[in-house]
PDB file of C-alpha atoms in Angstrom:
ATOM      1  CA  MET V   1     -23.044 295.998  58.992  1.00 44.00           C
ATOM      2  CA  THR V   2     -25.756 293.612  59.995  1.00 43.00           C
ATOM      3  CA  ALA V   3     -25.970 291.666  56.736  1.00 47.00           C
ATOM      4  CA  PRO V   4     -22.297 290.651  56.567  1.00 48.00           C
ATOM      5  CA  LYS V   5     -22.459 289.564  60.163  1.00 46.00           C
ATOM      6  CA  GLN V   6     -25.398 287.277  59.440  1.00 47.00           C
ATOM      7  CA  ALA V   7     -23.646 285.880  56.410  1.00 44.00           C
ATOM      8  CA  HIS V   8     -20.566 285.264  58.478  1.00 45.00           C
ATOM      9  CA  GLU V   9     -22.596 283.468  61.100  1.00 46.00           C
ATOM     10  CA  LYS V  10     -24.170 281.300  58.427  1.00 45.00           C
ATOM     11  CA  ASP V  11     -20.748 280.466  57.040  1.00 47.00           C
ATOM     12  CA  GLU V  12     -19.465 279.374  60.468  1.00 46.00           C
ATOM     13  CA  SER V  13     -22.348 277.077  61.349  1.00 46.00           C
ATOM     14  CA  PRO V  14     -21.380 274.287  58.924  1.00 44.00           C
ATOM     15  CA  ARG V  15     -17.734 274.585  60.055  1.00 46.00           C
ATOM     16  CA  GLU V  16     -18.698 274.148  63.695  1.00 46.00           C
ATOM     17  CA  SER V  17     -20.747 271.065  62.967  1.00 46.00           C
ATOM     18  CA  SER V  18     -17.929 269.543  60.915  1.00 48.00           C
ATOM     19  CA  THR V  19     -15.393 269.974  63.756  1.00 53.00           C
ATOM     20  CA  ALA V  20     -17.516 268.165  66.350  1.00 54.00           C
ATOM     21  CA  ARG V  21     -15.379 265.414  67.929  1.00 64.00           C
ATOM     22  CA  ILE V  22     -15.209 262.887  70.766  1.00 64.00           C
ATOM     23  CA  GLY V  23     -13.642 264.340  73.897  1.00 61.00           C
ATOM     24  CA  GLY V  24     -12.514 267.849  74.726  1.00 63.00           C
ATOM     25  CA  PRO V  25     -14.281 271.108  73.770  1.00 67.00           C
ATOM     26  CA  GLY V  26     -17.135 270.570  71.349  1.00 70.00           C
ATOM     27  CA  THR V  27     -17.475 266.862  72.151  1.00 73.00           C
ATOM     28  CA  CYS V  28     -20.510 265.019  70.942  1.00 76.00           C
ATOM     29  CA  LEU V  29     -20.408 262.580  73.897  1.00 77.00           C
ATOM     30  CA  PRO V  30     -22.628 263.000  76.937  1.00 83.00           C
ATOM     31  CA  ARG V  31     -20.769 264.368  79.947  1.00 82.00           C
ATOM     32  CA  PRO V  32     -21.095 261.185  82.086  1.00 84.00           C
ATOM     33  CA  VAL V  33     -19.653 259.032  79.287  1.00 84.00           C
ATOM     34  CA  GLU V  34     -16.754 261.431  78.729  1.00 82.00           C
ATOM     35  CA  SER V  35     -15.970 261.523  82.453  1.00 84.00           C
ATOM     36  CA  LEU V  36     -16.064 257.734  82.643  1.00 88.00           C
ATOM     37  CA  LEU V  37     -13.632 257.361  79.712  1.00 86.00           C
ATOM     38  CA  SER V  38     -11.286 259.959  81.232  1.00 85.00           C
ATOM     39  CA  TRP V  39     -11.172 258.082  84.546  1.00 91.00           C
ATOM     40  CA  ILE V  40     -10.557 254.777  82.774  1.00 92.00           C
ATOM     41  CA  LEU V  41      -7.625 256.274  80.850  1.00 89.00           C
ATOM     42  CA  ALA V  42      -6.114 257.851  83.972  1.00 90.00           C
ATOM     43  CA  LEU V  43      -6.442 254.665  86.044  1.00 92.00           C
ATOM     44  CA  THR V  44      -4.945 252.600  83.225  1.00 93.00           C
ATOM     45  CA  CYS V  45      -1.874 254.869  83.061  1.00 91.00           C
ATOM     46  CA  LEU V  46      -1.445 254.714  86.835  1.00 91.00           C
ATOM     47  CA  THR V  47      -1.787 250.927  86.849  1.00 92.00           C
ATOM     48  CA  VAL V  48       0.802 250.422  84.110  1.00 90.00           C
ATOM     49  CA  SER V  49       3.311 252.810  85.661  1.00 89.00           C
ATOM     50  CA  GLY V  50       2.761 251.292  89.117  1.00 88.00           C
ATOM     51  CA  TYR V  51       3.275 247.795  87.752  1.00 87.00           C
ATOM     52  CA  HIS V  52       6.603 248.693  86.140  1.00 83.00           C
ATOM     53  CA  TYR V  53       7.732 250.490  89.320  1.00 84.00           C
ATOM     54  CA  LEU V  54       6.963 247.486  91.530  1.00 83.00           C
ATOM     55  CA  VAL V  55       8.653 245.047  89.152  1.00 79.00           C
ATOM     56  CA  SER V  56      11.832 247.101  88.734  1.00 76.00           C
ATOM     57  CA  THR V  57      12.097 248.146  92.388  1.00 78.00           C
ATOM     58  CA  PHE V  58      11.007 245.085  94.336  1.00 76.00           C
ATOM     59  CA  LEU V  59      10.275 242.003  92.266  1.00 73.00           C
ATOM     60  CA  SER V  60      13.395 241.862  90.061  1.00 68.00           C
ATOM     61  CA  PRO V  61      15.892 242.356  92.954  1.00 65.00           C
ATOM     62  CA  LEU V  62      13.967 239.793  95.018  1.00 64.00           C
ATOM     63  CA  LEU V  63      14.100 237.173  92.277  1.00 60.00           C
ATOM     64  CA  GLN V  64      17.784 237.813  91.691  1.00 54.00           C
ATOM     65  CA  TRP V  65      18.490 237.600  95.444  1.00 50.00           C
ATOM     66  CA  ARG V  66      16.572 234.337  95.775  1.00 49.00           C
ATOM     67  CA  SER V  67      18.407 232.805  92.815  1.00 45.00           C
ATOM     68  CA  THR V  68      21.756 233.368  94.553  1.00 44.00           C
ATOM     69  CA  ARG V  69      20.633 232.855  98.132  1.00 44.00           C
ATOM     70  CA  TYR V  70      19.123 229.424  97.613  1.00 40.00           C
ATOM     71  CA  ASP V  71      21.599 227.982  95.134  1.00 44.00           C
ATOM     72  CA  ALA V  72      21.852 224.281  95.940  1.00 45.00           C
ATOM     73  CA  THR V  73      25.660 224.307  95.818  1.00 50.00           C
ATOM     74  CA  TRP V  74      26.079 227.414  97.948  1.00 55.00           C
ATOM     75  CA  PRO V  75      27.346 226.827 101.509  1.00 58.00           C
ATOM     76  CA  TRP V  76      25.786 229.857 103.271  1.00 58.00           C
ATOM     77  CA  PRO V  77      22.242 231.143 103.749  1.00 57.00           C
ATOM     78  CA  CYS V  78      23.704 234.622 103.191  1.00 61.00           C
ATOM     79  CA  TRP V  79      27.117 235.976 102.201  1.00 71.00           C
ATOM     80  CA  LEU V  80      29.296 238.939 103.097  1.00 81.00           C
ATOM     81  CA  PRO V  81      32.350 239.940 101.011  1.00 87.00           C
ATOM     82  CA  LEU V  82      35.788 240.531 102.466  1.00 88.00           C
ATOM     83  CA  THR V  83      36.355 243.614 100.306  1.00 84.00           C
ATOM     84  CA  THR V  84      34.338 245.923  98.132  1.00 80.00           C
ATOM     85  CA  ALA V  85      34.584 245.546  94.365  1.00 82.00           C
ATOM     86  CA  SER V  86      33.420 247.560  91.387  1.00 80.00           C
ATOM     87  CA  ARG V  87      31.044 246.144  88.813  1.00 82.00           C
ATOM     88  CA  ALA V  88      33.807 246.237  86.197  1.00 85.00           C
ATOM     89  CA  GLU V  89      36.100 244.257  88.490  1.00 86.00           C
ATOM     90  CA  MET V  90      33.447 241.598  89.051  1.00 86.00           C
ATOM     91  CA  ASP V  91      32.594 241.338  85.354  1.00 87.00           C
ATOM     92  CA  ARG V  92      36.203 241.162  84.212  1.00 91.00           C
ATOM     93  CA  LYS V  93      36.619 237.523  85.250  1.00 91.00           C
ATOM     94  CA  THR V  94      34.323 234.730  86.426  1.00 90.00           C
ATOM     95  CA  PRO V  95      34.475 233.420  90.013  1.00 90.00           C
ATOM     96  CA  MET V  96      36.168 230.258  88.761  1.00 90.00           C
ATOM     97  CA  GLU V  97      38.886 232.293  87.043  1.00 92.00           C
ATOM     98  CA  ARG V  98      39.377 234.275  90.258  1.00 93.00           C
ATOM     99  CA  HIS V  99      39.552 230.966  92.115  1.00 92.00           C
ATOM    100  CA  GLN V 100      42.332 229.796  89.818  1.00 93.00           C
ATOM    101  CA  GLN V 101      44.177 233.092  90.316  1.00 95.00           C
ATOM    102  CA  LEU V 102      43.854 232.752  94.083  1.00 95.00           C
ATOM    103  CA  ASP V 103      45.108 229.151  94.038  1.00 94.00           C
ATOM    104  CA  ALA V 104      48.166 230.108  91.982  1.00 95.00           C
ATOM    105  CA  TYR V 105      48.861 233.177  94.143  1.00 95.00           C
ATOM    106  CA  LEU V 106      48.648 231.218  97.397  1.00 95.00           C
ATOM    107  CA  GLN V 107      51.056 228.618  96.048  1.00 94.00           C
ATOM    108  CA  GLU V 108      53.475 231.366  95.053  1.00 94.00           C
ATOM    109  CA  VAL V 109      53.278 233.126  98.418  1.00 92.00           C
ATOM    110  CA  THR V 110      53.355 230.108 100.726  1.00 92.00           C
ATOM    111  CA  LYS V 111      55.399 227.730  98.523  1.00 92.00           C
ATOM    112  CA  ASN V 112      52.806 225.041  99.323  1.00 91.00           C
ATOM    113  CA  LYS V 113      49.884 223.465  97.524  1.00 90.00           C
ATOM    114  CA  GLU V 114      47.856 222.734 100.641  1.00 91.00           C
ATOM    115  CA  TRP V 115      47.220 224.878 103.695  1.00 92.00           C
ATOM    116  CA  SER V 116      45.841 224.432 107.154  1.00 94.00           C
ATOM    117  CA  ASP V 117      42.833 226.509 108.154  1.00 93.00           C
ATOM    118  CA  GLU V 118      44.951 228.653 110.479  1.00 94.00           C
ATOM    119  CA  GLU V 119      47.560 229.324 107.809  1.00 94.00           C
ATOM    120  CA  LEU V 120      44.934 230.236 105.227  1.00 94.00           C
ATOM    121  CA  VAL V 121      43.225 232.643 107.633  1.00 93.00           C
ATOM    122  CA  ARG V 122      46.551 234.289 108.440  1.00 93.00           C
ATOM    123  CA  VAL V 123      47.557 234.730 104.787  1.00 93.00           C
ATOM    124  CA  ILE V 124      44.223 236.104 103.611  1.00 93.00           C
ATOM    125  CA  ARG V 125      43.953 238.485 106.561  1.00 89.00           C
ATOM    126  CA  HIS V 126      47.394 239.974 106.028  1.00 88.00           C
ATOM    127  CA  ASP V 127      47.679 239.878 102.237  1.00 90.00           C
ATOM    128  CA  GLU V 128      45.466 242.369 100.404  1.00 85.00           C
ATOM    129  CA  ILE V 129      45.753 240.596  97.039  1.00 91.00           C
ATOM    130  CA  ALA V 130      44.763 237.228  98.515  1.00 93.00           C
ATOM    131  CA  ARG V 131      41.870 238.826 100.402  1.00 91.00           C
ATOM    132  CA  ARG V 132      40.521 240.531  97.282  1.00 91.00           C
ATOM    133  CA  LEU V 133      40.863 237.406  95.132  1.00 93.00           C
ATOM    134  CA  ALA V 134      39.118 235.292  97.784  1.00 93.00           C
ATOM    135  CA  SER V 135      36.254 237.770  97.988  1.00 92.00           C
ATOM    136  CA  LEU V 136      35.837 237.844  94.191  1.00 91.00           C
ATOM    137  CA  ALA V 137      36.131 234.064  93.858  1.00 91.00           C
ATOM    138  CA  MET V 138      33.555 233.258  96.527  1.00 89.00           C
ATOM    139  CA  ARG V 139      30.883 235.752  95.507  1.00 87.00           C
ATOM    140  CA  PRO V 140      27.551 234.014  94.904  1.00 81.00           C
ATOM    141  CA  THR V 141      26.598 233.493  91.277  1.00 76.00           C
ATOM    142  CA  LYS V 142      24.083 231.107  89.778  1.00 68.00           C
ATOM    143  CA  ASP V 143      26.596 229.119  87.716  1.00 64.00           C
ATOM    144  CA  SER V 144      29.534 229.166  90.124  1.00 67.00           C
ATOM    145  CA  LEU V 145      31.113 225.842  91.080  1.00 72.00           C
ATOM    146  CA  VAL V 146      33.833 227.326  93.265  1.00 74.00           C
ATOM    147  CA  SER V 147      32.211 226.019  96.459  1.00 74.00           C
ATOM    148  CA  THR V 148      32.594 222.439  95.147  1.00 82.00           C
ATOM    149  CA  THR V 149      36.408 222.630  94.822  1.00 89.00           C
ATOM    150  CA  PRO V 150      38.731 221.716  97.723  1.00 91.00           C
ATOM    151  CA  LEU V 151      39.936 225.314  98.114  1.00 92.00           C
ATOM    152  CA  GLY V 152      36.382 226.629  97.828  1.00 89.00           C
ATOM    153  CA  GLN V 153      35.168 224.239 100.517  1.00 89.00           C
ATOM    154  CA  GLN V 154      38.031 225.274 102.788  1.00 92.00           C
ATOM    155  CA  LEU V 155      37.246 228.958 102.236  1.00 92.00           C
ATOM    156  CA  ALA V 156      33.587 228.311 103.031  1.00 88.00           C
ATOM    157  CA  LYS V 157      34.670 226.636 106.249  1.00 89.00           C
ATOM    158  CA  ILE V 158      36.844 229.547 107.432  1.00 91.00           C
ATOM    159  CA  TRP V 159      34.774 232.413 105.984  1.00 90.00           C
ATOM    160  CA  ASN V 160      33.263 233.396 109.322  1.00 87.00           C
ATOM    161  CA  ALA V 161      36.747 233.522 110.818  1.00 89.00           C
ATOM    162  CA  LEU V 162      37.866 235.808 107.995  1.00 89.00           C
ATOM    163  CA  LEU V 163      34.962 238.150 108.733  1.00 86.00           C
ATOM    164  CA  GLN V 164      35.739 238.444 112.429  1.00 82.00           C
ATOM    165  CA  LEU V 165      37.025 241.819 113.534  1.00 73.00           C
ATOM    166  CA  PRO V 166      40.217 242.015 115.585  1.00 69.00           C
ATOM    167  CA  PRO V 167      39.687 242.329 119.347  1.00 70.00           C
ATOM    168  CA  LYS V 168      39.172 245.822 120.722  1.00 69.00           C
ATOM    169  CA  CYS V 169      42.235 247.540 122.080  1.00 72.00           C
ATOM    170  CA  THR V 170      42.119 247.854 125.875  1.00 73.00           C
ATOM    171  CA  ASP V 171      45.332 249.841 126.430  1.00 80.00           C
ATOM    172  CA  CYS V 172      45.322 252.072 123.354  1.00 88.00           C
ATOM    173  CA  GLN V 173      47.252 255.314 123.442  1.00 90.00           C
ATOM    174  CA  PHE V 174      44.350 257.345 122.000  1.00 94.00           C
ATOM    175  CA  ASP V 175      40.583 257.104 122.033  1.00 94.00           C
ATOM    176  CA  ILE V 176      40.173 257.893 118.330  1.00 96.00           C
ATOM    177  CA  SER V 177      42.476 257.828 115.341  1.00 96.00           C
ATOM    178  CA  LEU V 178      41.206 260.346 112.772  1.00 96.00           C
ATOM    179  CA  ILE V 179      42.441 259.274 109.328  1.00 96.00           C
ATOM    180  CA  VAL V 180      42.187 261.935 106.610  1.00 95.00           C
ATOM    181  CA  PRO V 181      43.185 261.149 102.989  1.00 94.00           C
ATOM    182  CA  ALA V 182      44.413 264.085 100.908  1.00 93.00           C
ATOM    183  CA  TYR V 183      44.900 264.076  97.151  1.00 92.00           C
ATOM    184  CA  ARG V 184      45.423 267.264  95.147  1.00 91.00           C
ATOM    185  CA  GLU V 185      44.417 269.317  98.170  1.00 92.00           C
ATOM    186  CA  ARG V 186      45.681 272.668  99.348  1.00 92.00           C
ATOM    187  CA  GLY V 187      47.296 272.443 102.751  1.00 92.00           C
ATOM    188  CA  MET V 188      45.421 275.497 103.962  1.00 93.00           C
ATOM    189  CA  ASP V 189      42.028 273.944 103.176  1.00 92.00           C
ATOM    190  CA  VAL V 190      42.868 270.700 104.939  1.00 93.00           C
ATOM    191  CA  ALA V 191      44.216 272.608 107.951  1.00 94.00           C
ATOM    192  CA  ASN V 192      41.061 274.721 108.242  1.00 93.00           C
ATOM    193  CA  LYS V 193      38.759 271.692 108.179  1.00 92.00           C
ATOM    194  CA  LEU V 194      40.945 269.840 110.634  1.00 94.00           C
ATOM    195  CA  ARG V 195      41.133 272.837 112.961  1.00 94.00           C
ATOM    196  CA  ASN V 196      37.334 273.055 113.033  1.00 93.00           C
ATOM    197  CA  ALA V 197      37.108 269.341 113.772  1.00 94.00           C
ATOM    198  CA  LEU V 198      39.500 269.598 116.719  1.00 95.00           C
ATOM    199  CA  VAL V 199      37.709 272.659 118.089  1.00 95.00           C
ATOM    200  CA  SER V 200      34.314 270.943 117.917  1.00 94.00           C
ATOM    201  CA  CYS V 201      35.409 267.751 119.710  1.00 95.00           C
ATOM    202  CA  GLN V 202      35.333 267.398 123.487  1.00 95.00           C
ATOM    203  CA  HIS V 203      38.698 265.725 124.104  1.00 95.00           C
ATOM    204  CA  PRO V 204      41.198 266.794 121.406  1.00 95.00           C
ATOM    205  CA  ASN V 205      44.148 265.569 123.486  1.00 95.00           C
ATOM    206  CA  LYS V 206      42.828 262.013 123.042  1.00 95.00           C
ATOM    207  CA  ILE V 207      42.659 262.280 119.255  1.00 96.00           C
ATOM    208  CA  GLN V 208      45.369 260.983 116.939  1.00 96.00           C
ATOM    209  CA  VAL V 209      45.304 262.630 113.510  1.00 96.00           C
ATOM    210  CA  ILE V 210      46.826 260.855 110.507  1.00 96.00           C
ATOM    211  CA  ILE V 211      46.996 262.774 107.224  1.00 95.00           C
ATOM    212  CA  VAL V 212      47.584 260.452 104.268  1.00 95.00           C
ATOM    213  CA  ASP V 213      49.275 262.438 101.498  1.00 94.00           C
ATOM    214  CA  ALA V 214      48.347 260.589  98.303  1.00 92.00           C
ATOM    215  CA  GLY V 215      50.112 263.112  96.075  1.00 89.00           C
ATOM    216  CA  SER V 216      49.884 266.562  94.497  1.00 87.00           C
ATOM    217  CA  CYS V 217      49.151 268.369  97.788  1.00 91.00           C
ATOM    218  CA  SER V 218      50.556 271.860  98.217  1.00 89.00           C
ATOM    219  CA  SER V 219      52.110 273.154 101.478  1.00 90.00           C
ATOM    220  CA  LEU V 220      50.564 270.326 103.471  1.00 90.00           C
ATOM    221  CA  LYS V 221      53.384 269.876 105.992  1.00 90.00           C
ATOM    222  CA  GLU V 222      53.835 273.599 106.519  1.00 92.00           C
ATOM    223  CA  GLU V 223      50.143 274.127 107.304  1.00 91.00           C
ATOM    224  CA  MET V 224      49.997 271.139 109.660  1.00 91.00           C
ATOM    225  CA  ASN V 225      52.785 272.462 111.877  1.00 90.00           C
ATOM    226  CA  SER V 226      50.356 274.916 113.490  1.00 88.00           C
ATOM    227  CA  LEU V 227      48.073 272.038 114.552  1.00 92.00           C
ATOM    228  CA  GLN V 228      50.631 269.889 116.306  1.00 90.00           C
ATOM    229  CA  GLU V 229      49.608 271.239 119.722  1.00 91.00           C
ATOM    230  CA  CYS V 230      45.867 271.016 119.050  1.00 92.00           C
ATOM    231  CA  CYS V 231      45.558 267.234 119.339  1.00 94.00           C
ATOM    232  CA  GLY V 232      47.190 264.286 121.017  1.00 94.00           C
ATOM    233  CA  LYS V 233      49.360 263.478 118.012  1.00 94.00           C
ATOM    234  CA  LEU V 234      49.483 264.532 114.372  1.00 96.00           C
ATOM    235  CA  GLU V 235      51.508 262.863 111.665  1.00 95.00           C
ATOM    236  CA  ILE V 236      51.632 262.963 107.879  1.00 95.00           C
ATOM    237  CA  VAL V 237      52.311 259.736 105.985  1.00 95.00           C
ATOM    238  CA  THR V 238      52.957 259.497 102.247  1.00 94.00           C
ATOM    239  CA  PHE V 239      51.076 256.967 100.148  1.00 93.00           C
ATOM    240  CA  GLN V 240      52.498 256.231  96.683  1.00 90.00           C
ATOM    241  CA  ASN V 241      51.104 252.826  95.740  1.00 83.00           C
ATOM    242  CA  GLY V 242      47.966 254.072  94.007  1.00 78.00           C
ATOM    243  CA  GLY V 243      44.851 251.967  93.655  1.00 73.00           C
ATOM    244  CA  GLY V 244      42.250 254.471  94.796  1.00 79.00           C
ATOM    245  CA  ARG V 245      40.827 255.678  98.073  1.00 83.00           C
ATOM    246  CA  GLY V 246      40.437 252.262  99.719  1.00 81.00           C
ATOM    247  CA  PRO V 247      44.142 251.311  99.727  1.00 84.00           C
ATOM    248  CA  CYS V 248      44.944 254.874 100.788  1.00 89.00           C
ATOM    249  CA  LEU V 249      42.694 254.565 103.860  1.00 90.00           C
ATOM    250  CA  ASN V 250      44.059 251.122 104.685  1.00 86.00           C
ATOM    251  CA  PHE V 251      47.580 252.531 104.532  1.00 90.00           C
ATOM    252  CA  GLY V 252      46.655 255.294 106.968  1.00 92.00           C
ATOM    253  CA  ALA V 253      44.982 252.796 109.298  1.00 90.00           C
ATOM    254  CA  SER V 254      48.234 250.848 109.552  1.00 89.00           C
ATOM    255  CA  TYR V 255      49.722 253.835 111.450  1.00 93.00           C
ATOM    256  CA  ALA V 256      46.750 254.228 113.811  1.00 92.00           C
ATOM    257  CA  SER V 257      47.057 253.509 117.520  1.00 91.00           C
ATOM    258  CA  GLY V 258      43.604 254.573 118.669  1.00 93.00           C
ATOM    259  CA  ARG V 259      40.811 252.400 119.997  1.00 91.00           C
ATOM    260  CA  VAL V 260      38.446 253.636 117.242  1.00 93.00           C
ATOM    261  CA  TYR V 261      39.337 254.394 113.624  1.00 93.00           C
ATOM    262  CA  THR V 262      37.457 257.349 112.120  1.00 95.00           C
ATOM    263  CA  PHE V 263      37.791 258.014 108.387  1.00 94.00           C
ATOM    264  CA  CYS V 264      37.009 261.544 107.308  1.00 93.00           C
ATOM    265  CA  HIS V 265      37.529 263.243 103.961  1.00 89.00           C
ATOM    266  CA  SER V 266      39.407 266.508 103.895  1.00 84.00           C
ATOM    267  CA  ASP V 267      36.343 268.445 102.700  1.00 85.00           C
ATOM    268  CA  THR V 268      34.022 267.057 105.399  1.00 89.00           C
ATOM    269  CA  THR V 269      32.821 268.992 108.442  1.00 90.00           C
ATOM    270  CA  LEU V 270      32.271 266.888 111.545  1.00 93.00           C
ATOM    271  CA  PRO V 271      29.372 267.728 113.903  1.00 93.00           C
ATOM    272  CA  PRO V 272      29.876 269.186 117.401  1.00 94.00           C
ATOM    273  CA  LYS V 273      31.093 266.699 120.030  1.00 95.00           C
ATOM    274  CA  TRP V 274      31.717 264.160 117.307  1.00 96.00           C
ATOM    275  CA  ASP V 275      34.240 262.222 119.382  1.00 96.00           C
ATOM    276  CA  SER V 276      31.797 261.647 122.244  1.00 95.00           C
ATOM    277  CA  LYS V 277      29.014 260.742 119.828  1.00 95.00           C
ATOM    278  CA  ILE V 278      31.198 258.106 118.185  1.00 95.00           C
ATOM    279  CA  GLN V 279      32.167 256.526 121.484  1.00 93.00           C
ATOM    280  CA  THR V 280      28.565 256.568 122.699  1.00 94.00           C
ATOM    281  CA  ALA V 281      27.381 254.816 119.533  1.00 93.00           C
ATOM    282  CA  LEU V 282      30.102 252.170 119.814  1.00 91.00           C
ATOM    283  CA  SER V 283      29.480 251.558 123.512  1.00 90.00           C
ATOM    284  CA  ASN V 284      26.697 249.196 122.432  1.00 88.00           C
ATOM    285  CA  PRO V 285      28.254 245.688 122.569  1.00 83.00           C
ATOM    286  CA  SER V 286      26.556 244.705 119.301  1.00 79.00           C
ATOM    287  CA  ALA V 287      27.884 247.748 117.387  1.00 82.00           C
ATOM    288  CA  ASN V 288      31.180 247.579 115.503  1.00 79.00           C
ATOM    289  CA  SER V 289      30.815 250.637 113.249  1.00 86.00           C
ATOM    290  CA  CYS V 290      28.813 253.831 112.923  1.00 90.00           C
ATOM    291  CA  ALA V 291      28.396 256.831 110.618  1.00 90.00           C
ATOM    292  CA  PHE V 292      27.046 260.360 110.764  1.00 90.00           C
ATOM    293  CA  SER V 293      24.100 261.374 108.613  1.00 86.00           C
ATOM    294  CA  PHE V 294      25.089 263.046 105.357  1.00 80.00           C
ATOM    295  CA  GLY V 295      24.377 266.673 104.560  1.00 76.00           C
ATOM    296  CA  ILE V 296      25.561 269.276 102.083  1.00 73.00           C
ATOM    297  CA  ASP V 297      26.796 272.641 103.338  1.00 70.00           C
ATOM    298  CA  THR V 298      25.965 275.194 100.676  1.00 56.00           C
TER     299      THR V 298
END
């Protein structure tokens, strides 16, 4: 038994010497040198990954922002849109093409080729198509020349007026108008969420509830009948124009008569005393909007 073992040990010794390598078990490097190389490799990986993170997160957006913010032809130090727009909508046409669309649309609507500042403000404020085209035409881009055209210069002049919010209602019938869009919802689910919202508020008799039925909702009117006495006023309006959630909410807001408009999805749970919290947040003279923190109820 002993002889084979010795032979086996002799056979393994050349194999062990032939598998000696740099780094890891069986390394031929001194321990301090191996540790130094390991630290250099780790720090190099961290430096490269940190560099790419900083460039993609901070430097690239900053350079892009500066290229639009300090364009020599741009009339504002900063810019706010009149409407939101998807990336596909912005990429579909250039600002100059949107400018041409807006010019043609304004001529068709007003039957004029020139407009006073007051008339242009009135049309863009009350016409959703004109407002969206103006917002897309005047968005800042590096190669845009819209601000050098007569219409572009006039829009730049009245842009702050277009951004102004309407004056606050002083004799409104309700404190809050709760606007809830519903699309392919079961009436029972919407009623349960709405019932919880009215129970958790402090002054339900001062709440106006507007349910915007955007289609394919089952037993919505029947379920809402039980909530008529739970709030100041409840009404269901039907929206059939399509276009997504934004036009649906705007349609519901046109029926609101509250001092504050609150938009809430039918699957959202409002926090306790939400009506008082909204009014407290908006009591600050510099505040014109507010929102609750987001959470997921599992």
